[in-house]
């Protein structure tokens, strides 16, 4: 599964805007976010859709972000992780 390109990322502008609101995250490249100096979140695309890999502990966990419900769940998860919950 390849990293999401600009065309794929252009399908989720509201999600990216929501993620960019977190000052703790730095977007090093489009759709690739770091927490301090550690990779925290990036996106993949394949024929099944768009997926986010978010760092939980020491490993990335993949989640689909194809529906509004899935995107809202990702934002909620990011918020929880950044709050240390």
GROMACS .gro file of N, CA and C in nm:
model
  255
    1UNK      N    1   0.086  -0.117   0.000
    1UNK     CA    2   0.000   0.000   0.000
    1UNK      C    3   0.090   0.124   0.000
    2UNK      N    4   0.067   0.214  -0.094
    2UNK     CA    5   0.154   0.330  -0.107
    2UNK      C    6   0.103   0.449  -0.026
    3UNK      N    7   0.195   0.538   0.007
    3UNK     CA    8   0.154   0.661   0.075
    3UNK      C    9   0.059   0.738  -0.015
    4UNK      N   10  -0.035   0.805   0.047
    4UNK     CA   11  -0.134   0.881  -0.029
    4UNK      C   12  -0.069   0.999  -0.099
    5UNK      N   13  -0.103   1.016  -0.224
    5UNK     CA   14  -0.054   1.128  -0.302
    5UNK      C   15  -0.145   1.249  -0.286
    6UNK      N   16  -0.106   1.357  -0.351
    6UNK     CA   17  -0.183   1.482  -0.339
    6UNK      C   18  -0.326   1.466  -0.389
    7UNK      N   19  -0.346   1.389  -0.494
    7UNK     CA   20  -0.482   1.369  -0.547
    7UNK      C   21  -0.570   1.300  -0.444
    8UNK      N   22  -0.518   1.196  -0.379
    8UNK     CA   23  -0.595   1.124  -0.276
    8UNK      C   24  -0.620   1.215  -0.156
    9UNK      N   25  -0.518   1.289  -0.115
    9UNK     CA   26  -0.533   1.379   0.000
    9UNK      C   27  -0.634   1.490  -0.029
   10UNK      N   28  -0.649   1.526  -0.155
   10UNK     CA   29  -0.744   1.632  -0.190
   10UNK      C   30  -0.889   1.590  -0.166
   11UNK      N   31  -0.911   1.462  -0.141
   11UNK     CA   32  -1.047   1.414  -0.114
   11UNK      C   33  -1.085   1.426   0.033
   12UNK      N   34  -0.989   1.464   0.118
   12UNK     CA   35  -1.017   1.474   0.262
   12UNK      C   36  -0.974   1.609   0.319
   13UNK      N   37  -1.011   1.720   0.256
   13UNK     CA   38  -0.964   1.851   0.305
   13UNK      C   39  -1.011   1.884   0.446
   14UNK      N   40  -1.133   1.850   0.481
   14UNK     CA   41  -1.184   1.882   0.615
   14UNK      C   42  -1.109   1.803   0.722
   15UNK      N   43  -1.078   1.678   0.694
   15UNK     CA   44  -1.002   1.596   0.789
   15UNK      C   45  -0.863   1.655   0.809
   16UNK      N   46  -0.796   1.688   0.701
   16UNK     CA   47  -0.662   1.746   0.712
   16UNK      C   48  -0.666   1.879   0.787
   17UNK      N   49  -0.767   1.959   0.761
   17UNK     CA   50  -0.780   2.088   0.833
   17UNK      C   51  -0.798   2.064   0.981
   18UNK      N   52  -0.876   1.964   1.018
   18UNK     CA   53  -0.898   1.933   1.160
   18UNK      C   54  -0.768   1.889   1.226
   19UNK      N   55  -0.690   1.809   1.157
   19UNK     CA   56  -0.563   1.760   1.212
   19UNK      C   57  -0.464   1.875   1.224
   20UNK      N   58  -0.463   1.963   1.127
   20UNK     CA   59  -0.369   2.076   1.128
   20UNK      C   60  -0.396   2.174   1.242
   21UNK      N   61  -0.513   2.168   1.302
   21UNK     CA   62  -0.546   2.257   1.414
   21UNK      C   63  -0.472   2.220   1.544
   22UNK      N   64  -0.416   2.101   1.550
   22UNK     CA   65  -0.345   2.060   1.672
   22UNK      C   66  -0.203   2.116   1.668
   23UNK      N   67  -0.171   2.211   1.755
   23UNK     CA   68  -0.039   2.274   1.751
   23UNK      C   69   0.076   2.179   1.782
   24UNK      N   70   0.047   2.068   1.848
   24UNK     CA   71   0.153   1.973   1.881
   24UNK      C   72   0.202   1.896   1.758
   25UNK      N   73   0.122   1.896   1.652
   25UNK     CA   74   0.157   1.821   1.532
   25UNK      C   75   0.218   1.913   1.426
   26UNK      N   76   0.322   1.862   1.360
   26UNK     CA   77   0.387   1.933   1.252
   26UNK      C   78   0.371   1.852   1.125
   27UNK      N   79   0.324   1.916   1.020
   27UNK     CA   80   0.307   1.847   0.891
   27UNK      C   81   0.436   1.865   0.810
   28UNK      N   82   0.519   1.761   0.809
   28UNK     CA   83   0.650   1.768   0.742
   28UNK      C   84   0.634   1.770   0.590
   29UNK      N   85   0.540   1.690   0.541
   29UNK     CA   86   0.503   1.685   0.400
   29UNK      C   87   0.352   1.670   0.397
   30UNK      N   88   0.288   1.698   0.286
   30UNK     CA   89   0.142   1.687   0.284
   30UNK      C   90   0.093   1.550   0.333
   31UNK      N   91   0.012   1.554   0.439
   31UNK     CA   92  -0.046   1.432   0.494
   31UNK      C   93   0.044   1.350   0.583
   32UNK      N   94   0.162   1.401   0.615
   32UNK     CA   95   0.256   1.329   0.703
   32UNK      C   96   0.284   1.418   0.823
   33UNK      N   97   0.238   1.372   0.939
   33UNK     CA   98   0.244   1.453   1.061
   33UNK      C   99   0.340   1.392   1.163
   34UNK      N  100   0.411   1.481   1.230
   34UNK     CA  101   0.505   1.442   1.335
   34UNK      C  102   0.461   1.501   1.468
   35UNK      N  103   0.489   1.428   1.574
   35UNK     CA  104   0.471   1.475   1.711
   35UNK      C  105   0.611   1.488   1.767
   36UNK      N  106   0.652   1.611   1.788
   36UNK     CA  107   0.792   1.642   1.820
   36UNK      C  108   0.875   1.593   1.702
   37UNK      N  109   0.970   1.504   1.723
   37UNK     CA  110   1.053   1.457   1.612
   37UNK      C  111   1.017   1.315   1.569
   38UNK      N  112   0.901   1.267   1.613
   38UNK     CA  113   0.860   1.129   1.587
   38UNK      C  114   0.740   1.126   1.492
   39UNK      N  115   0.749   1.041   1.390
   39UNK     CA  116   0.636   1.024   1.298
   39UNK      C  117   0.513   0.981   1.378
   40UNK      N  118   0.400   1.046   1.352
   40UNK     CA  119   0.279   1.020   1.430
   40UNK      C  120   0.161   0.976   1.344
   41UNK      N  121   0.149   1.030   1.224
   41UNK     CA  122   0.032   1.002   1.140
   41UNK      C  123   0.066   1.023   0.994
   42UNK      N  124   0.022   0.929   0.911
   42UNK     CA  125   0.034   0.944   0.766
   42UNK      C  126  -0.078   0.866   0.700
   43UNK      N  127  -0.094   0.887   0.572
   43UNK     CA  128  -0.206   0.826   0.499
   43UNK      C  129  -0.156   0.736   0.387
   44UNK      N  130  -0.236   0.634   0.358
   44UNK     CA  131  -0.209   0.540   0.248
   44UNK      C  132  -0.331   0.535   0.158
   45UNK      N  133  -0.307   0.502   0.033
   45UNK     CA  134  -0.417   0.482  -0.060
   45UNK      C  135  -0.400   0.349  -0.132
   46UNK      N  136  -0.512   0.285  -0.159
   46UNK     CA  137  -0.513   0.166  -0.243
   46UNK      C  138  -0.654   0.152  -0.301
   47UNK      N  139  -0.679   0.052  -0.383
   47UNK     CA  140  -0.812   0.040  -0.443
   47UNK      C  141  -0.926   0.029  -0.341
   48UNK      N  142  -0.897  -0.014  -0.221
   48UNK     CA  143  -1.000  -0.026  -0.117
   48UNK      C  144  -1.033   0.109  -0.053
   49UNK      N  145  -0.951   0.211  -0.079
   49UNK     CA  146  -0.979   0.343  -0.024
   49UNK      C  147  -0.859   0.407   0.040
   50UNK      N  148  -0.888   0.498   0.130
   50UNK     CA  149  -0.787   0.577   0.199
   50UNK      C  150  -0.778   0.532   0.344
   51UNK      N  151  -0.656   0.521   0.394
   51UNK     CA  152  -0.632   0.473   0.529
   51UNK      C  153  -0.533   0.563   0.600
   52UNK      N  154  -0.548   0.573   0.732
   52UNK     CA  155  -0.456   0.649   0.815
   52UNK      C  156  -0.380   0.553   0.903
   53UNK      N  157  -0.251   0.574   0.915
   53UNK     CA  158  -0.168   0.502   1.012
   53UNK      C  159  -0.136   0.600   1.122
   54UNK      N  160  -0.180   0.570   1.242
   54UNK     CA  161  -0.157   0.659   1.356
   54UNK      C  162  -0.074   0.584   1.459
   55UNK      N  163   0.023   0.653   1.517
   55UNK     CA  164   0.114   0.591   1.613
   55UNK      C  165   0.046   0.578   1.748
   56UNK      N  166   0.037   0.455   1.793
   56UNK     CA  167  -0.019   0.424   1.925
   56UNK      C  168   0.090   0.347   1.999
   57UNK      N  169   0.147   0.410   2.099
   57UNK     CA  170   0.261   0.348   2.167
   57UNK      C  171   0.380   0.347   2.072
   58UNK      N  172   0.433   0.229   2.046
   58UNK     CA  173   0.550   0.217   1.959
   58UNK      C  174   0.515   0.171   1.819
   59UNK      N  175   0.387   0.144   1.794
   59UNK     CA  176   0.348   0.090   1.664
   59UNK      C  177   0.239   0.173   1.598
   60UNK      N  178   0.235   0.165   1.467
   60UNK     CA  179   0.128   0.230   1.392
   60UNK      C  180   0.008   0.137   1.383
   61UNK      N  181  -0.109   0.196   1.393
   61UNK     CA  182  -0.233   0.121   1.375
   61UNK      C  183  -0.307   0.183   1.257
   62UNK      N  184  -0.351   0.098   1.167
   62UNK     CA  185  -0.418   0.144   1.045
   62UNK      C  186  -0.569   0.150   1.065
   63UNK      N  187  -0.629   0.256   1.014
   63UNK     CA  188  -0.774   0.272   1.020
   63UNK      C  189  -0.823   0.336   0.891
   64UNK      N  190  -0.938   0.293   0.845
   64UNK     CA  191  -0.997   0.349   0.724
   64UNK      C  192  -1.048   0.491   0.751
   65UNK      N  193  -1.041   0.576   0.650
   65UNK     CA  194  -1.093   0.713   0.661
   65UNK      C  195  -1.175   0.747   0.536
   66UNK      N  196  -1.261   0.654   0.498
   66UNK     CA  197  -1.339   0.670   0.376
   66UNK      C  198  -1.475   0.733   0.398
   67UNK      N  199  -1.525   0.731   0.520
   67UNK     CA  200  -1.656   0.788   0.549
   67UNK      C  201  -1.642   0.900   0.652
   68UNK      N  202  -1.745   0.982   0.662
   68UNK     CA  203  -1.744   1.090   0.761
   68UNK      C  204  -1.732   1.033   0.902
   69UNK      N  205  -1.797   0.921   0.927
   69UNK     CA  206  -1.791   0.857   1.059
   69UNK      C  207  -1.649   0.810   1.090
   70UNK      N  208  -1.582   0.750   0.993
   70UNK     CA  209  -1.445   0.703   1.013
   70UNK      C  210  -1.350   0.821   1.035
   71UNK      N  211  -1.372   0.929   0.964
   71UNK     CA  212  -1.287   1.048   0.979
   71UNK      C  213  -1.306   1.112   1.115
   72UNK      N  214  -1.430   1.119   1.160
   72UNK     CA  215  -1.458   1.175   1.293
   72UNK      C  216  -1.394   1.089   1.402
   73UNK      N  217  -1.399   0.957   1.383
   73UNK     CA  218  -1.338   0.866   1.481
   73UNK      C  219  -1.187   0.887   1.486
   74UNK      N  220  -1.125   0.911   1.371
   74UNK     CA  221  -0.981   0.936   1.369
   74UNK      C  222  -0.946   1.063   1.444
   75UNK      N  223  -1.021   1.170   1.422
   75UNK     CA  224  -0.995   1.296   1.492
   75UNK      C  225  -1.010   1.277   1.642
   76UNK      N  226  -1.111   1.204   1.682
   76UNK     CA  227  -1.133   1.176   1.824
   76UNK      C  228  -1.016   1.096   1.882
   77UNK      N  229  -0.968   0.999   1.805
   77UNK     CA  230  -0.855   0.917   1.850
   77UNK      C  231  -0.729   1.001   1.863
   78UNK      N  232  -0.704   1.087   1.766
   78UNK     CA  233  -0.587   1.175   1.772
   78UNK      C  234  -0.594   1.263   1.896
   79UNK      N  235  -0.710   1.321   1.919
   79UNK     CA  236  -0.729   1.406   2.036
   79UNK      C  237  -0.699   1.330   2.165
   80UNK      N  238  -0.748   1.208   2.173
   80UNK     CA  239  -0.726   1.125   2.291
   80UNK      C  240  -0.577   1.092   2.308
   81UNK      N  241  -0.511   1.056   2.199
   81UNK     CA  242  -0.368   1.024   2.206
   81UNK      C  243  -0.285   1.145   2.247
   82UNK      N  244  -0.318   1.261   2.193
   82UNK     CA  245  -0.243   1.381   2.228
   82UNK      C  246  -0.267   1.423   2.373
   83UNK      N  247  -0.383   1.388   2.426
   83UNK     CA  248  -0.414   1.419   2.566
   83UNK      C  249  -0.353   1.317   2.661
   84UNK      N  250  -0.294   1.211   2.604
   84UNK     CA  251  -0.231   1.108   2.686
   84UNK      C  252  -0.327   1.009   2.746
   85UNK      N  253  -0.444   0.996   2.687
   85UNK     CA  254  -0.545   0.902   2.739
   85UNK      C  255  -0.535   0.769   2.673
   0.00000   0.00000   0.00000
